[in-house]
C-alpha positions as a Markdown table, in Angstrom:
| # | Residue | x | y | z |
|---|---|---|---|---|
| 1 | Unk | 0.0 | 0.0 | 0.0 |
| 2 | Unk | 1.2 | 3.5 | -0.9 |
| 3 | Unk | 2.5 | 5.6 | 2.0 |
| 4 | Unk | 2.3 | 9.4 | 1.9 |
| 5 | Unk | 4.6 | 11.7 | 3.9 |
| 6 | Unk | 2.7 | 14.3 | 5.9 |
| 7 | Unk | 3.8 | 17.6 | 7.4 |
| 8 | Unk | 1.6 | 19.0 | 10.2 |
| 9 | Unk | 1.5 | 22.7 | 10.8 |
| 10 | Unk | -0.2 | 23.7 | 14.0 |
| 11 | Unk | 0.9 | 26.0 | 17.0 |
| 12 | Unk | -1.0 | 23.6 | 19.3 |
| 13 | Unk | 1.8 | 21.0 | 19.9 |
| 14 | Unk | -0.5 | 18.7 | 21.9 |
| 15 | Unk | -3.2 | 18.6 | 19.2 |
| 16 | Unk | -0.5 | 18.2 | 16.5 |
| 17 | Unk | 1.0 | 15.2 | 18.4 |
| 18 | Unk | -2.4 | 13.6 | 18.8 |
| 19 | Unk | -3.2 | 14.2 | 15.1 |
| 20 | Unk | 0.1 | 12.7 | 14.1 |
| 21 | Unk | -0.6 | 9.6 | 16.1 |
| 22 | Unk | -4.0 | 9.3 | 14.4 |
| 23 | Unk | -2.7 | 9.8 | 10.9 |
| 24 | Unk | 0.1 | 7.4 | 11.4 |
| 25 | Unk | -2.4 | 4.6 | 11.8 |
| 26 | Unk | -3.4 | 4.8 | 8.2 |
| 27 | Unk | -1.5 | 5.1 | 4.9 |
| 28 | Unk | 0.3 | 8.2 | 6.1 |
| 29 | Unk | 3.6 | 8.9 | 7.8 |
| 30 | Unk | 4.3 | 12.1 | 9.6 |
| 31 | Unk | 7.6 | 13.4 | 8.4 |
| 32 | Unk | 7.6 | 16.8 | 10.1 |
| 33 | Unk | 5.8 | 18.9 | 12.8 |
| 34 | Unk | 5.9 | 22.7 | 12.3 |
| 35 | Unk | 4.3 | 25.2 | 14.6 |
| 36 | Unk | 4.0 | 28.0 | 12.0 |
| 37 | Unk | 3.9 | 28.3 | 8.2 |
| 38 | Unk | 7.3 | 30.0 | 8.4 |
| 39 | Unk | 8.7 | 26.8 | 10.1 |
| 40 | Unk | 7.1 | 24.7 | 7.4 |
| 41 | Unk | 8.7 | 26.9 | 4.7 |
| 42 | Unk | 12.1 | 26.6 | 6.3 |
| 43 | Unk | 11.8 | 22.8 | 6.5 |
| 44 | Unk | 10.8 | 22.6 | 2.8 |
| 45 | Unk | 13.8 | 24.8 | 1.9 |
| 46 | Unk | 16.0 | 22.5 | 3.9 |
| 47 | Unk | 14.9 | 19.4 | 1.9 |
| 48 | Unk | 11.8 | 18.1 | 3.7 |
| 49 | Unk | 9.5 | 16.7 | 0.9 |
| 50 | Unk | 6.0 | 16.1 | 2.2 |
| 51 | Unk | 3.3 | 14.6 | -0.1 |
| 52 | Unk | 0.6 | 16.3 | 2.1 |
| 53 | Unk | 0.6 | 19.4 | 4.3 |
| 54 | Unk | -2.1 | 19.7 | 6.9 |
| 55 | Unk | -2.4 | 23.3 | 8.1 |
| 56 | Unk | -4.5 | 24.2 | 11.2 |
| 57 | Unk | -6.1 | 27.6 | 10.8 |
| 58 | Unk | -7.5 | 29.8 | 13.6 |
| 59 | Unk | -9.8 | 32.7 | 12.8 |
| 60 | Unk | -9.1 | 32.8 | 9.0 |
| 61 | Unk | -7.0 | 35.9 | 8.9 |
| 62 | Unk | -5.6 | 37.1 | 5.6 |
| 63 | Unk | -2.1 | 36.4 | 7.0 |
| 64 | Unk | -3.0 | 32.8 | 7.6 |
| 65 | Unk | -4.5 | 32.4 | 4.2 |
| 66 | Unk | -1.3 | 34.1 | 2.8 |
| 67 | Unk | 0.7 | 31.4 | 4.5 |
| 68 | Unk | -1.3 | 28.7 | 2.8 |
| 69 | Unk | -0.7 | 30.5 | -0.5 |
| 70 | Unk | 3.0 | 30.6 | 0.1 |
| 71 | Unk | 3.1 | 26.9 | 0.8 |
| 72 | Unk | 1.2 | 26.3 | -2.4 |
| 73 | Unk | 3.9 | 28.2 | -4.3 |
| 74 | Unk | 6.8 | 26.5 | -2.4 |
| 75 | Unk | 5.8 | 22.8 | -3.0 |
| 76 | Unk | 3.7 | 20.5 | -5.1 |
| 77 | Unk | 2.4 | 18.8 | -2.0 |
| 78 | Unk | -1.4 | 18.6 | -1.5 |
| 79 | Unk | -2.6 | 21.0 | 1.1 |
| 80 | Unk | -5.5 | 20.4 | 3.6 |
| 81 | Unk | -6.8 | 23.1 | 5.8 |
| 82 | Unk | -8.0 | 22.0 | 9.2 |
| 83 | Unk | -10.3 | 24.6 | 10.8 |
| 84 | Unk | -11.7 | 24.9 | 14.3 |
| 85 | Unk | -15.2 | 25.4 | 12.9 |
| 86 | Unk | -17.0 | 25.5 | 9.6 |
| 87 | Unk | -17.0 | 29.2 | 8.5 |
| 88 | Unk | -17.7 | 30.7 | 5.1 |
| 89 | Unk | -14.8 | 33.2 | 5.4 |
| 90 | Unk | -12.3 | 30.5 | 6.2 |
| 91 | Unk | -13.5 | 28.3 | 3.3 |
| 92 | Unk | -13.4 | 31.2 | 0.9 |
| 93 | Unk | -9.9 | 32.3 | 1.9 |
| 94 | Unk | -8.6 | 28.7 | 2.0 |
| 95 | Unk | -9.9 | 27.9 | -1.5 |
| 96 | Unk | -8.5 | 31.2 | -2.9 |
| 97 | Unk | -5.1 | 30.3 | -1.3 |
| 98 | Unk | -5.0 | 27.0 | -3.2 |
| 99 | Unk | -6.0 | 24.5 | -0.5 |
| 100 | Unk | -7.1 | 21.1 | -1.7 |
| 101 | Unk | -9.4 | 20.5 | 1.3 |
| 102 | Unk | -11.2 | 22.3 | 4.0 |
| 103 | Unk | -11.9 | 20.1 | 7.0 |
| 104 | Unk | -13.3 | 20.5 | 10.5 |
| 105 | Unk | -11.2 | 19.5 | 13.6 |
| 106 | Unk | -14.4 | 18.1 | 15.1 |
| 107 | Unk | -14.9 | 15.5 | 12.4 |
| 108 | Unk | -14.5 | 11.8 | 13.2 |
| 109 | Unk | -11.2 | 10.1 | 12.8 |
| 110 | Unk | -12.6 | 7.8 | 10.2 |
| 111 | Unk | -14.0 | 10.7 | 8.2 |
| 112 | Unk | -10.7 | 12.6 | 8.5 |
| 113 | Unk | -8.6 | 9.7 | 7.2 |
| 114 | Unk | -11.0 | 9.1 | 4.4 |
| 115 | Unk | -11.0 | 12.8 | 3.4 |
| 116 | Unk | -7.2 | 12.9 | 3.4 |
| 117 | Unk | -7.0 | 9.8 | 1.3 |
| 118 | Unk | -9.4 | 11.4 | -1.2 |
| 119 | Unk | -7.2 | 14.5 | -1.3 |
| 120 | Unk | -4.2 | 12.3 | -2.1 |
| 121 | Unk | -6.2 | 10.7 | -4.9 |
| 122 | Unk | -6.6 | 14.2 | -6.5 |
| 123 | Unk | -9.9 | 15.2 | -5.1 |
| 124 | Unk | -11.0 | 18.5 | -3.8 |
| 125 | Unk | -12.7 | 18.0 | -0.4 |
| 126 | Unk | -14.8 | 20.6 | 1.4 |
| 127 | Unk | -18.2 | 20.9 | 3.0 |
| 128 | Unk | -20.7 | 21.5 | 0.3 |
| 129 | Unk | -23.4 | 22.6 | 2.7 |
| 130 | Unk | -21.6 | 25.9 | 3.2 |
| 131 | Unk | -21.6 | 26.6 | -0.6 |
| 132 | Unk | -24.6 | 28.9 | -0.3 |
| 133 | Unk | -22.9 | 31.0 | 2.3 |
| 134 | Unk | -19.8 | 31.4 | 0.0 |
| 135 | Unk | -22.0 | 32.3 | -2.9 |
| 136 | Unk | -23.7 | 35.0 | -0.9 |
| 137 | Unk | -20.4 | 36.5 | 0.2 |
| 138 | Unk | -18.3 | 35.9 | -2.9 |
| 139 | Unk | -18.8 | 39.3 | -4.4 |
| 140 | Unk | -17.8 | 41.1 | -1.2 |
| 141 | Unk | -14.9 | 38.8 | -0.3 |
| 142 | Unk | -13.1 | 38.3 | -3.6 |
| 143 | Unk | -11.3 | 40.8 | -5.9 |
| 144 | Unk | -12.8 | 41.4 | -9.3 |
| 145 | Unk | -11.2 | 39.1 | -11.9 |
| 146 | Unk | -8.8 | 40.7 | -14.3 |
| 147 | Unk | -10.3 | 38.9 | -17.2 |
| 148 | Unk | -13.8 | 37.9 | -18.0 |
| 149 | Unk | -14.9 | 34.4 | -17.2 |
| 150 | Unk | -17.4 | 32.6 | -19.4 |
| 151 | Unk | -21.0 | 32.6 | -18.3 |
| 152 | Unk | -22.7 | 29.3 | -17.5 |
| 153 | Unk | -24.4 | 29.3 | -20.9 |
| 154 | Unk | -21.0 | 29.1 | -22.6 |
| 155 | Unk | -20.5 | 25.7 | -21.0 |
| 156 | Unk | -22.4 | 22.7 | -22.4 |
| 157 | Unk | -25.0 | 21.0 | -20.3 |
| 158 | Unk | -22.7 | 18.1 | -19.7 |
| 159 | Unk | -19.9 | 20.3 | -18.7 |
| 160 | Unk | -22.1 | 22.0 | -16.1 |
| 161 | Unk | -23.1 | 18.6 | -14.8 |
| 162 | Unk | -19.4 | 17.7 | -14.5 |
| 163 | Unk | -18.8 | 20.8 | -12.4 |
| 164 | Unk | -21.8 | 20.0 | -10.2 |
| 165 | Unk | -20.5 | 16.5 | -9.6 |
| 166 | Unk | -17.1 | 18.0 | -8.7 |
| 167 | Unk | -18.8 | 20.1 | -6.1 |
| 168 | Unk | -20.4 | 17.0 | -4.7 |
| 169 | Unk | -16.8 | 15.6 | -4.1 |
| 170 | Unk | -17.2 | 12.8 | -6.7 |
| 171 | Unk | -14.2 | 11.2 | -8.3 |
| 172 | Unk | -13.9 | 10.8 | -12.0 |
| 173 | Unk | -15.0 | 7.2 | -11.7 |
| 174 | Unk | -18.0 | 8.2 | -9.6 |
| 175 | Unk | -18.9 | 11.0 | -12.1 |
| 176 | Unk | -18.8 | 8.5 | -15.0 |
| 177 | Unk | -21.1 | 6.2 | -13.1 |
| 178 | Unk | -23.5 | 9.0 | -12.1 |
| 179 | Unk | -23.7 | 10.4 | -15.6 |
| 180 | Unk | -23.6 | 7.0 | -17.4 |
| 181 | Unk | -20.5 | 7.9 | -19.5 |
| 182 | Unk | -17.0 | 6.6 | -19.6 |
| 183 | Unk | -14.2 | 7.8 | -17.3 |
| 184 | Unk | -12.2 | 8.9 | -20.4 |
| 185 | Unk | -15.2 | 11.0 | -21.5 |
| 186 | Unk | -15.3 | 12.6 | -18.0 |
| 187 | Unk | -11.6 | 13.5 | -18.4 |
| 188 | Unk | -12.2 | 15.0 | -21.8 |
| 189 | Unk | -15.0 | 17.2 | -20.4 |
| 190 | Unk | -12.8 | 18.3 | -17.5 |
| 191 | Unk | -10.1 | 19.3 | -20.0 |
| 192 | Unk | -12.6 | 21.4 | -21.9 |
| 193 | Unk | -14.0 | 23.0 | -18.8 |
| 194 | Unk | -10.6 | 23.9 | -17.4 |
| 195 | Unk | -9.8 | 25.6 | -20.7 |
| 196 | Unk | -13.0 | 27.5 | -20.9 |
| 197 | Unk | -13.0 | 28.9 | -17.3 |
| 198 | Unk | -9.2 | 29.4 | -17.2 |
| 199 | Unk | -8.7 | 27.0 | -14.3 |
| 200 | Unk | -5.4 | 25.3 | -13.6 |
| 201 | Unk | -6.7 | 22.6 | -11.3 |
| 202 | Unk | -9.8 | 21.1 | -9.7 |
| 203 | Unk | -9.7 | 23.5 | -6.8 |
| 204 | Unk | -9.9 | 26.5 | -9.1 |
| 205 | Unk | -12.7 | 24.8 | -11.0 |
| 206 | Unk | -14.6 | 24.3 | -7.8 |
| 207 | Unk | -14.1 | 27.9 | -6.7 |
| 208 | Unk | -15.4 | 29.1 | -10.2 |
| 209 | Unk | -18.4 | 26.8 | -9.9 |
| 210 | Unk | -19.3 | 28.1 | -6.5 |
| 211 | Unk | -18.8 | 31.7 | -7.5 |
| 212 | Unk | -21.1 | 31.2 | -10.5 |
| 213 | Unk | -23.9 | 29.7 | -8.5 |
| 214 | Unk | -23.6 | 26.0 | -9.4 |
| 215 | Unk | -24.9 | 23.5 | -6.8 |
| 216 | Unk | -23.6 | 20.0 | -6.0 |
| 217 | Unk | -25.2 | 17.2 | -8.1 |
| 218 | Unk | -26.0 | 14.3 | -5.8 |
| 219 | Unk | -25.4 | 10.7 | -7.0 |
| 220 | Unk | -28.4 | 9.0 | -8.5 |
């Protein structure tokens, strides 16, 4: 079974140690504990190569989000934000900073491990039930885009369905099953969607979908 190296970033050493013990029980191995993003950046500069970085956020300040953004630029590792509570501002800032997941510290250990595994499989994981809050606050919280983005009617019906499945946290295989198409067709649609909305990854595509009012499409 594949093992992934994990870096934990949390000023709470006790929680970080407990989380490390929990994570180490699955397909993960904690390779470094950092108390701040600066410590994490220094470790990466010195040669630590995590596959996954789990960053604990406090009250979702711009400085904290900026730290996540710096980590995104410094490494190709997947990044999961672990928040004290579900909040639309934290979610918005985390996604804009390039996080691949937004998770709650109060979630069960089984759910956390499953979410982290999904992240390592290339999925974007975040609570879809706060999407409406993010939509309501998107215009006030995000800067205006420098270039125009396509309206929903410039995407095909199938492409919109693909984005809605993405918001529901579905893998390519699950999307193919849900829409009764092949997985290769799903990948082709994703490629077209990314080009049309100027997204570089699934996280950016999810952010665009939320900001343009799309809702998750539940499996049938």
